Structures are given as structure tokens and as C-alpha cells.
CSV table of C-alpha atoms in Angstrom, one decimal:
chain,number,residue,atom,x,y,z
I,1,MET,CA,76.2,19.6,52.5
I,2,THR,CA,76.4,22.2,55.3
I,3,ALA,CA,73.6,23.4,57.4
I,4,GLY,CA,73.6,26.9,55.8
I,5,PRO,CA,73.8,30.3,57.5
I,6,LEU,CA,70.0,30.6,57.7
I,7,SER,CA,69.4,27.0,59.0
I,8,ARG,CA,68.2,28.2,62.4
I,9,PHE,CA,65.2,29.8,60.8
I,10,THR,CA,61.9,28.1,59.9
I,11,VAL,CA,59.8,29.8,57.1
I,12,LEU,CA,56.2,28.9,56.3
I,13,ASP,CA,55.7,29.6,52.6
I,14,LEU,CA,52.2,30.4,51.5
I,15,THR,CA,53.3,32.0,48.3
I,16,ARG,CA,52.1,31.5,44.7
I,17,VAL,CA,53.1,32.3,41.2
I,18,ARG,CA,56.5,34.1,41.1
I,19,ALA,CA,57.1,37.2,43.4
I,20,GLY,CA,56.5,35.4,46.7
I,21,PRO,CA,58.3,32.1,45.7
I,22,THR,CA,61.2,34.3,44.6
I,23,ALA,CA,61.5,35.9,48.1
I,24,VAL,CA,61.4,32.5,49.8
I,25,ARG,CA,63.9,31.0,47.4
I,26,TYR,CA,66.6,33.4,48.7
I,27,LEU,CA,66.0,32.1,52.3
I,28,ALA,CA,65.8,28.5,51.2
I,29,ASP,CA,69.0,28.6,49.1
I,30,TRP,CA,70.9,29.7,52.2
I,31,GLY,CA,69.6,26.9,54.3
I,32,ALA,CA,66.4,28.1,56.0
I,33,ASN,CA,63.9,25.4,56.8
I,34,CYS,CA,61.3,26.4,54.2
I,35,ILE,CA,57.9,24.6,54.3
I,36,LYS,CA,55.8,25.3,51.3
I,37,VAL,CA,52.1,25.1,52.3
I,38,GLU,CA,49.8,23.9,49.5
I,39,MET,CA,46.2,23.2,49.2
I,40,PRO,CA,45.3,19.4,49.3
I,41,PRO,CA,44.6,17.8,46.0
I,42,GLY,CA,41.1,18.7,44.9
I,43,ALA,CA,40.6,21.5,47.4
I,44,GLY,CA,41.4,24.3,44.9
I,45,ASP,CA,44.5,25.6,43.1
I,46,MET,CA,46.3,27.9,45.4
I,47,ASP,CA,49.6,28.0,43.5
I,48,MET,CA,49.0,28.9,39.9
I,49,GLY,CA,52.7,28.6,39.2
I,50,GLY,CA,52.5,26.6,36.0
I,51,PRO,CA,53.1,22.8,35.6
I,52,ARG,CA,54.8,21.4,38.7
I,53,HIS,CA,57.4,19.6,36.7
I,54,GLY,CA,58.0,22.5,34.3
I,55,PRO,CA,61.2,24.7,34.3
I,56,ASP,CA,59.5,27.6,36.1
I,57,PHE,CA,58.0,25.8,39.0
I,58,GLN,CA,61.1,23.6,39.5
I,59,ASN,CA,63.4,26.7,39.5
I,60,LEU,CA,61.3,28.6,42.0
I,61,HIS,CA,60.7,25.9,44.7
I,62,ARG,CA,64.0,24.1,45.1
I,63,ASN,CA,65.4,23.5,48.6
I,64,LYS,CA,61.9,23.5,50.1
I,65,LYS,CA,59.7,21.0,51.9
I,66,SER,CA,56.0,20.7,50.8
I,67,ILE,CA,53.0,20.0,53.0
I,68,THR,CA,49.3,20.2,52.1
I,69,LEU,CA,47.0,22.1,54.4
I,70,ASN,CA,43.5,23.6,53.8
I,71,LEU,CA,43.5,26.9,55.6
I,72,LYS,CA,39.8,27.4,54.9
I,73,GLU,CA,39.1,24.5,57.2
I,74,PRO,CA,39.1,25.4,61.0
I,75,ASP,CA,41.4,22.4,61.8
I,76,GLY,CA,43.7,23.4,58.9
I,77,LEU,CA,44.0,26.9,60.3
I,78,ALA,CA,44.6,25.5,63.8
I,79,VAL,CA,47.4,23.3,62.4
I,80,PHE,CA,48.9,26.3,60.6
I,81,LYS,CA,48.9,28.4,63.8
I,82,LYS,CA,50.5,25.5,65.7
I,83,LEU,CA,53.3,25.6,63.1
I,84,VAL,CA,53.5,29.4,63.5
I,85,GLU,CA,54.3,28.9,67.2
I,86,LYS,CA,57.8,27.6,66.4
I,87,ALA,CA,58.3,29.4,63.1
I,88,ASP,CA,60.3,32.6,62.4
I,89,VAL,CA,58.8,33.8,59.2
I,90,VAL,CA,55.6,33.5,57.2
I,91,VAL,CA,55.6,34.7,53.6
I,92,GLU,CA,52.4,35.3,51.5
I,93,ASN,CA,51.4,37.1,48.4
I,94,TYR,CA,47.7,36.9,48.3
I,95,ARG,CA,45.6,39.9,47.5
I,96,ALA,CA,45.9,42.3,50.4
I,97,ASP,CA,42.5,41.4,52.0
I,98,VAL,CA,42.8,37.6,51.8
I,99,LYS,CA,45.1,37.2,54.8
I,100,PHE,CA,42.5,38.9,57.0
I,101,ARG,CA,39.7,36.7,55.8
I,102,LEU,CA,41.8,33.6,56.5
I,103,GLY,CA,42.9,34.9,59.9
I,104,ILE,CA,46.6,34.9,59.1
I,105,ASP,CA,47.2,38.6,59.1
I,106,TYR,CA,50.1,40.0,61.2
I,107,GLU,CA,48.1,40.9,64.3
I,108,SER,CA,46.6,37.4,64.4
I,109,LEU,CA,49.9,35.7,63.9
I,110,LYS,CA,51.6,38.0,66.5
I,111,LYS,CA,49.2,36.7,69.1
I,112,VAL,CA,50.4,33.2,68.4
I,113,ASN,CA,54.1,34.1,68.2
I,114,PRO,CA,55.3,37.7,69.0
I,115,ARG,CA,58.6,36.9,67.3
I,116,ILE,CA,57.0,36.1,64.0
I,117,VAL,CA,58.0,38.1,60.9
I,118,LEU,CA,55.3,38.2,58.2
I,119,GLY,CA,56.5,39.0,54.7
I,120,SER,CA,53.7,40.1,52.3
I,121,ILE,CA,53.9,40.9,48.6
I,122,SER,CA,50.9,42.5,46.8
I,123,GLY,CA,50.4,44.1,43.5
I,124,PHE,CA,50.0,47.7,44.6
I,125,GLY,CA,50.5,47.9,48.4
I,126,GLN,CA,48.6,46.7,51.5
I,127,ASP,CA,46.4,49.8,51.6
I,128,GLY,CA,45.4,52.7,49.4
I,129,PRO,CA,43.0,53.0,46.5
I,130,TYR,CA,44.4,50.0,44.6
I,131,ALA,CA,45.1,47.7,47.5
I,132,GLU,CA,42.5,45.1,46.5
I,133,ARG,CA,43.5,44.9,42.9
I,134,ALA,CA,45.1,41.7,41.7
I,135,GLY,CA,48.8,42.2,40.8
I,136,PHE,CA,50.4,41.1,37.6
I,137,ASP,CA,53.9,41.7,36.4
I,138,GLN,CA,53.1,43.4,33.1
I,139,ILE,CA,50.5,45.7,34.8
I,140,ALA,CA,53.2,46.8,37.2
I,141,GLN,CA,55.7,47.3,34.4
I,142,GLY,CA,53.2,49.7,32.8
I,143,MET,CA,52.2,51.6,35.9
I,144,GLY,CA,55.8,51.6,37.3
I,145,GLY,CA,57.2,53.5,34.3
I,146,LEU,CA,59.3,50.8,32.7
I,147,MET,CA,57.3,50.2,29.6
I,148,TRP,CA,57.4,53.9,28.6
I,149,VAL,CA,61.2,53.9,28.6
I,150,THR,CA,61.5,50.5,26.9
I,151,GLY,CA,61.6,49.9,23.1
I,152,MET,CA,62.5,52.0,20.1
I,153,GLU,CA,61.6,55.6,19.9
I,154,GLY,CA,58.1,56.1,18.8
I,155,GLN,CA,57.3,52.4,18.9
I,156,GLY,CA,54.8,52.6,21.7
I,157,PRO,CA,55.2,50.9,25.1
I,158,VAL,CA,57.1,47.7,25.3
I,159,ARG,CA,57.3,45.2,28.1
I,160,ALA,CA,60.6,43.9,29.4
I,161,GLY,CA,61.4,40.3,28.3
I,162,ILE,CA,61.6,39.1,31.9
I,163,ALA,CA,59.2,39.3,34.9
I,164,VAL,CA,61.2,42.2,36.4
I,165,ALA,CA,58.4,43.5,38.7
I,166,ASP,CA,57.7,40.1,40.2
I,167,VAL,CA,61.4,39.2,40.7
I,168,GLY,CA,62.1,42.7,42.0
I,169,ALA,CA,59.3,42.5,44.6
I,170,GLY,CA,60.5,39.1,45.7
I,171,LEU,CA,64.0,40.4,46.1
I,172,HIS,CA,62.9,43.5,48.1
I,173,CYS,CA,60.7,41.4,50.3
I,174,ALA,CA,63.6,39.0,51.1
I,175,ILE,CA,65.8,41.9,52.0
I,176,GLY,CA,63.1,43.2,54.3
I,177,ILE,CA,62.7,39.9,56.0
I,178,LEU,CA,66.4,39.6,56.6
I,179,ILE,CA,66.4,43.2,58.1
I,180,ALA,CA,63.5,42.2,60.3
I,181,LEU,CA,65.3,39.1,61.6
I,182,LEU,CA,68.4,41.1,62.4
I,183,GLU,CA,66.3,43.8,64.2
I,184,ARG,CA,64.6,41.0,66.2
I,185,GLU,CA,67.9,40.1,67.7
I,186,THR,CA,67.8,43.3,69.7
I,187,SER,CA,64.1,43.9,70.1
I,188,GLY,CA,62.9,40.4,70.5
I,189,GLN,CA,59.9,41.3,68.4
I,190,GLY,CA,58.8,40.3,64.9
I,191,GLN,CA,57.2,42.7,62.5
I,192,TRP,CA,55.3,43.0,59.3
I,193,VAL,CA,57.4,43.4,56.2
I,194,SER,CA,55.6,44.3,52.9
I,195,SER,CA,56.5,45.1,49.4
I,196,SER,CA,54.6,45.3,46.1
I,197,LEU,CA,55.1,44.9,42.4
I,198,LEU,CA,54.4,48.6,41.9
I,199,GLN,CA,56.9,49.8,44.5
I,200,ALA,CA,59.6,47.4,43.3
I,201,MET,CA,59.1,48.6,39.7
I,202,ILE,CA,59.4,52.2,40.6
I,203,SER,CA,62.4,51.6,42.8
I,204,MET,CA,64.1,49.7,40.0
I,205,CYS,CA,63.5,52.5,37.5
I,206,ASP,CA,66.1,54.2,39.7
I,207,PHE,CA,67.9,57.0,37.7
I,208,GLN,CA,65.1,57.1,35.1
I,209,ALA,CA,62.6,57.8,37.9
I,210,ALA,CA,64.9,60.3,39.6
I,211,ARG,CA,65.1,62.3,36.3
I,212,TRP,CA,61.5,63.2,36.9
I,213,THR,CA,61.6,63.7,40.7
I,214,ILE,CA,64.6,66.0,40.6
I,215,ALA,CA,64.8,67.5,37.1
I,216,LYS,CA,61.2,67.2,36.0
I,217,ASP,CA,62.4,65.4,32.9
I,218,VAL,CA,60.1,62.8,31.5
I,219,PRO,CA,62.3,60.0,30.0
I,220,GLY,CA,61.1,58.5,26.8
I,221,GLN,CA,62.1,55.5,24.7
I,222,ALA,CA,65.7,55.3,23.6
I,223,GLY,CA,65.7,51.9,22.0
I,224,ASN,CA,69.1,50.2,22.3
I,225,ASN,CA,70.8,53.6,23.1
I,226,HIS,CA,71.6,54.3,26.7
I,227,PRO,CA,69.4,57.3,27.6
I,228,THR,CA,72.2,59.5,28.9
I,229,SER,CA,75.6,57.8,28.2
I,230,ILE,CA,76.6,58.4,24.5
I,231,PRO,CA,77.7,56.5,22.5
I,232,THR,CA,76.3,53.4,24.3
I,233,GLY,CA,74.2,51.0,22.4
I,234,VAL,CA,73.9,48.1,19.9
I,235,PHE,CA,76.0,48.1,16.8
I,236,LYS,CA,76.0,45.8,13.8
I,237,THR,CA,79.2,43.9,13.0
I,238,LYS,CA,80.2,41.8,10.1
I,239,ASP,CA,78.5,38.7,11.5
I,240,GLY,CA,76.0,40.0,14.1
I,241,TYR,CA,75.5,42.6,16.8
I,242,ILE,CA,77.4,43.6,20.0
I,243,ASN,CA,76.9,46.2,22.8
I,244,ILE,CA,79.5,49.0,23.0
I,245,ALA,CA,79.7,51.5,25.9
I,246,ALA,CA,82.1,54.2,24.9
I,247,SER,CA,80.8,57.3,26.7
I,248,GLY,CA,83.0,59.7,28.6
I,249,GLY,CA,86.1,61.4,27.2
I,250,HIS,CA,88.8,58.9,27.9
I,251,ILE,CA,86.9,55.8,27.0
I,252,TYR,CA,85.6,57.5,23.8
I,253,LYS,CA,89.2,58.4,22.8
I,254,ARG,CA,90.3,54.8,23.4
I,255,PHE,CA,87.3,53.6,21.3
I,256,CYS,CA,88.1,55.8,18.3
I,257,GLU,CA,91.7,54.7,18.4
I,258,SER,CA,90.8,51.0,18.6
I,259,ILE,CA,88.6,51.2,15.5
I,260,ASN,CA,91.2,53.4,13.7
I,261,ALA,CA,88.8,56.4,13.5
I,262,PRO,CA,90.6,59.5,14.8
I,263,GLU,CA,88.3,61.6,12.7
I,264,LEU,CA,85.4,60.8,15.1
I,265,MET,CA,87.4,62.6,17.8
I,266,THR,CA,88.3,65.7,15.9
I,267,ASP,CA,85.0,66.2,14.0
I,268,GLU,CA,83.2,69.1,15.8
I,269,LYS,CA,80.0,67.2,15.7
I,270,PHE,CA,81.5,64.5,17.9
I,271,SER,CA,84.4,66.1,19.7
I,272,SER,CA,82.7,66.7,23.1
I,273,ASP,CA,80.1,65.0,25.2
I,274,LYS,CA,77.6,67.8,24.4
I,275,ALA,CA,78.2,67.5,20.7
I,276,ARG,CA,77.9,63.7,20.8
I,277,ARG,CA,74.6,64.0,22.6
I,278,ALA,CA,73.2,66.4,20.1
I,279,ASN,CA,74.3,64.2,17.2
I,280,ARG,CA,73.8,60.8,18.6
I,281,ASP,CA,72.0,59.3,15.6
I,282,LEU,CA,74.7,60.6,13.2
I,283,LEU,CA,77.5,59.3,15.4
I,284,ASN,CA,75.9,55.9,15.7
I,285,ALA,CA,75.7,55.7,11.9
I,286,GLU,CA,79.3,56.6,11.6
I,287,ILE,CA,80.4,54.1,14.2
I,288,GLU,CA,78.4,51.3,12.5
I,289,LYS,CA,80.1,52.0,9.2
I,290,ARG,CA,83.4,51.3,10.8
I,291,VAL,CA,82.5,48.4,13.2
I,292,GLY,CA,80.9,46.6,10.3
I,293,ALA,CA,84.3,45.6,9.1
I,294,TYR,CA,84.9,43.5,12.2
I,295,GLY,CA,83.5,40.2,13.4
I,296,SER,CA,81.7,40.3,16.7
I,297,ALA,CA,84.1,38.2,18.7
I,298,GLU,CA,87.1,39.9,17.2
I,299,LEU,CA,85.8,43.4,18.1
I,300,VAL,CA,84.7,42.5,21.6
I,301,GLU,CA,88.1,41.2,22.3
I,302,LYS,CA,89.8,44.2,20.7
I,303,LEU,CA,87.8,46.8,22.6
I,304,ASN,CA,88.0,45.1,26.0
I,305,LYS,CA,91.8,44.9,25.6
I,306,ALA,CA,91.8,48.7,25.0
I,307,GLY,CA,89.6,49.3,28.1
I,308,VAL,CA,86.4,50.0,26.2
I,309,PRO,CA,83.4,48.1,27.6
I,310,ALA,CA,81.9,45.8,25.0
I,311,GLY,CA,80.1,42.5,24.9
I,312,PRO,CA,78.2,40.0,22.8
I,313,ILE,CA,74.4,39.8,22.7
I,314,TYR,CA,73.5,36.2,23.5
I,315,LYS,CA,70.6,33.9,23.1
I,316,MET,CA,70.0,31.7,26.2
I,317,ASP,CA,72.0,28.8,24.9
I,318,GLU,CA,74.9,31.0,23.9
I,319,MET,CA,74.9,32.7,27.3
I,320,PHE,CA,75.2,29.4,29.2
I,321,ALA,CA,78.0,28.4,26.9
I,322,ASP,CA,80.1,31.5,27.7
I,323,PRO,CA,83.2,30.6,29.7
I,324,GLN,CA,82.6,33.4,32.3
I,325,VAL,CA,79.1,32.2,32.9
I,326,LYS,CA,80.4,28.7,33.3
I,327,HIS,CA,83.0,30.0,35.7
I,328,LEU,CA,80.3,31.7,37.8
I,329,LYS,CA,78.3,28.4,37.9
I,330,MET,CA,75.0,30.0,37.1
I,331,ALA,CA,73.6,26.7,36.0
I,332,HIS,CA,73.6,24.5,39.1
I,333,PRO,CA,73.0,20.7,39.0
I,334,VAL,CA,70.4,19.0,41.2
I,335,ASN,CA,68.9,15.5,41.0
I,336,SER,CA,65.1,15.4,40.8
I,337,PRO,CA,63.5,12.1,41.7
I,338,LYS,CA,60.9,12.8,39.0
I,339,LEU,CA,63.0,14.5,36.3
I,340,GLY,CA,66.4,13.1,36.9
I,341,PRO,CA,69.5,15.3,36.7
I,342,ILE,CA,68.5,18.9,35.9
I,343,GLU,CA,70.2,22.3,36.2
I,344,LEU,CA,68.6,25.2,37.9
I,345,ILE,CA,69.5,28.9,37.9
I,346,GLY,CA,72.1,29.9,40.5
I,347,GLN,CA,72.1,32.9,42.8
I,348,ALA,CA,73.8,36.2,42.0
I,349,ILE,CA,75.4,36.5,45.4
I,350,ASN,CA,78.8,35.2,46.2
I,351,MET,CA,79.9,34.6,49.9
I,352,SER,CA,83.3,33.5,50.9
I,353,ARG,CA,82.4,31.2,53.8
I,354,THR,CA,78.6,30.4,53.4
I,355,PRO,CA,77.7,30.1,49.8
I,356,PHE,CA,74.2,29.0,48.8
I,357,GLU,CA,73.6,25.3,48.1
I,358,MET,CA,71.3,23.5,45.7
I,359,ARG,CA,70.4,20.8,48.2
I,360,THR,CA,67.2,19.4,46.9
I,361,ALA,CA,64.9,19.6,43.9
I,362,THR,CA,61.4,20.9,44.1
I,363,PRO,CA,59.3,18.5,46.3
I,364,GLU,CA,56.2,16.7,45.2
I,365,GLN,CA,52.9,18.1,46.5
I,366,GLY,CA,52.6,17.2,50.1
I,367,GLU,CA,55.8,15.1,50.2
I,368,HIS,CA,56.6,16.2,53.7
I,369,THR,CA,53.2,16.6,55.3
I,370,GLU,CA,53.4,13.7,57.7
I,371,ALA,CA,56.9,14.4,58.7
I,372,VAL,CA,56.3,18.1,59.4
I,373,LEU,CA,53.1,17.3,61.4
I,374,LYS,CA,54.8,14.7,63.5
I,375,GLU,CA,57.5,17.2,64.3
I,376,ALA,CA,54.8,19.6,65.4
I,377,GLY,CA,53.4,17.0,67.8
I,378,TYR,CA,50.5,15.3,65.9
I,379,ASP,CA,50.3,11.6,66.2
I,380,ALA,CA,49.4,9.0,63.4
I,381,ALA,CA,45.7,9.0,64.4
I,382,ALA,CA,45.4,12.7,64.2
I,383,ILE,CA,47.1,12.8,60.8
I,384,ALA,CA,44.9,10.0,59.5
I,385,SER,CA,41.8,12.0,60.6
I,386,PHE,CA,43.1,15.1,58.9
I,387,LYS,CA,43.5,13.2,55.7
I,388,GLN,CA,40.1,11.6,55.8
I,389,ARG,CA,38.4,15.0,56.3
I,390,GLY,CA,40.4,16.8,53.6
I,391,VAL,CA,42.3,19.0,56.1
I,392,ILE,CA,45.6,17.8,54.6
């Protein structure tokens, strides 16, 4: 194993649930010394990330160390600030006001270490009328516009099948932290980086959101049809369903030729982009009549050879069995002392010299407390006293 491109950075991880741990995972996977700070046993659940040895928790907290520390105790806070002295980044996703009550807000941390970067994730932002509301992925999906454009037309709002707001906020926060660390190289100063589930969700709505801000168009549900590229959607084959993206004049022509349907090019109802948009449902029905004669794998292969984007629609087990997914190594092996050999989800970033590494499985609660405190200068007597008093 190599040191990793971020190995010179120490990150104190105060995060819980998903959005915050996702941000820290990016840093940990590229070698940052990430120290997950958890409440001592019996002092209160500060993580709420599901069972420790379940798939979710294990996937979120790999490549980290774990210490227990009660920040509500004065000595616990003092220990944390001592760790901040030599740290580079602190990441938290409490409600916006909690960090101030605990005394770990940016201004407080800056007094301890002017170079510290604080990454914060909240539900709705660090200030404003909703700042103190608790954030939850599905709430952000609804308020951020995603649920109104997801699902079949007239079905009513539908949530996405993944925690897109949580993961998006974590990704945005990680990017912000890396920008702050780069900027620190010239200024010598840290700064406060924040994102929120709501902001991430709106940002990720991207062209759908821009349809309103620029054209004052309110997008609705389009089901499995792409809202603007036609024909693009899900089509039933002889033995299942596939996605086909055949919009644009040249690709549409190749598509019609591939399925031996020249009439779909010459028919006035389908002969132009404008006509295909006006008659989308009719066109989809005509396409489905023809693709129903093919098996899914056969048609996907045939269309791709013709330069028409198409692909299968997988369940999770089918996805991980796909040869391209295997080639991309999206399931990474790691050995867990508790669970044995397991596979965790890889990163979606490829780097030619400094790839991410799956170095260690998720640690046990407080596994590294003594080692980290000794590195910070605490002797055995002090550590024993902390244990006795419930500080660690």
C-alpha cells in the first residue's frame, strides 16, 4: 500500500448518518488520516448510521480510525481542541446550531488553529429561515425539485431510489474542502466550507432547474422518457426491458436502419425532431412493436454496433456481474476482522498515478482511541483517568 496523495492531511470526522460520512470517505480513500470521533459507549448515540456491521455503515467508514470522545464533557472538548491543533480538516453535519453549543464552530476552531478547514453539511443551509430544521434526504428531494420530475406522468411525486441529496451534499462538501486546502497553500489560512442537502439537490437538478430559471418552463414527470431528448426511454423487448437513446437526426436514422424500420424516418409524424416531440407517445408505441421481436442482449449489441446508445436495465446482482463493471473494479475487496473478506463500493474517479486504495475495513468503536491520544501527548495515567470519568 502507498501513502496516498492526501496522506499529509489529518481529518477529524464528527459526521453521522450519510452525507457527512460520504464527504470524509473521499478524503479517506485517497489516504488522508481520518479520525472518526464517536461518543463513548453509553454516552448517547451520536452516529445514527445503522448497525455498525451492516453494509451501509461498513461502506461509509472504511479507511478511517475510530476514537471515542464525549464533546459534552469539558475534558472531552479540551482533548478535541488539542487534536485540532495539528489537524487540517474538521467535518461535521450536525444541525446548524449544534456546533456553536458545543464550542466547535469555525471561529472557535480558528482560534486554536488558524489553518483549520471546517466542512459543514446541513439540511437547508447554515443560516436562513430553515437553518435549524433537521435535514433528511427525502425531504430535500421534495423541496429540491427532484420528486416532481420523477415518476410516471400524473402518478404524483416519486422519490429517487437512492439517497441522492445526501450523497450529493457529501460530494459537494468534499470538493469544497479540497478547494479550501488548495487555497490555503497560498493564503496560509483555513476557512469554513459548507453545503446542504437542499443546495446539492437543486444543483444536481441541473438542466431541469435551468429550464425554469431561463425559460420559465416548469418541468413535470416524464416517466422513463427523457424530458427533452426523443426518442429516449425504456422499451420492452422479447425477454425484458432495455434503455434506448436515439435522439438527434443522425442517431435516429441509424436506429431506424438497425431495427429495419425505414418507415419511421419517412412518416411525417416522425420525420423531424419537432414531429417526434409532438408525437412521442405514438412513436414509442411504434418502436416497441418492432423491438419486441428482439431479445434484450441481442438488441443492445446490435444497436451499440450501429452507434446507437442502448443498455440493459440491471438489478444489483446483474450489475455487478457485468464485464464492464468488473473491469472498472467497482466492488473492492477488503478484510474485516469482524466480518471476514467483504467487498465495498469503489470510487468513480480514476487517477493514473494515485488511485484510491481500500486499505482497511471500518474500525470498531474506539479502536484507535489510546493510540491517537498517545500521539497527541497524553500519557497512560491521563488516558486511564479519561476512561474512568467517561470522557473517552
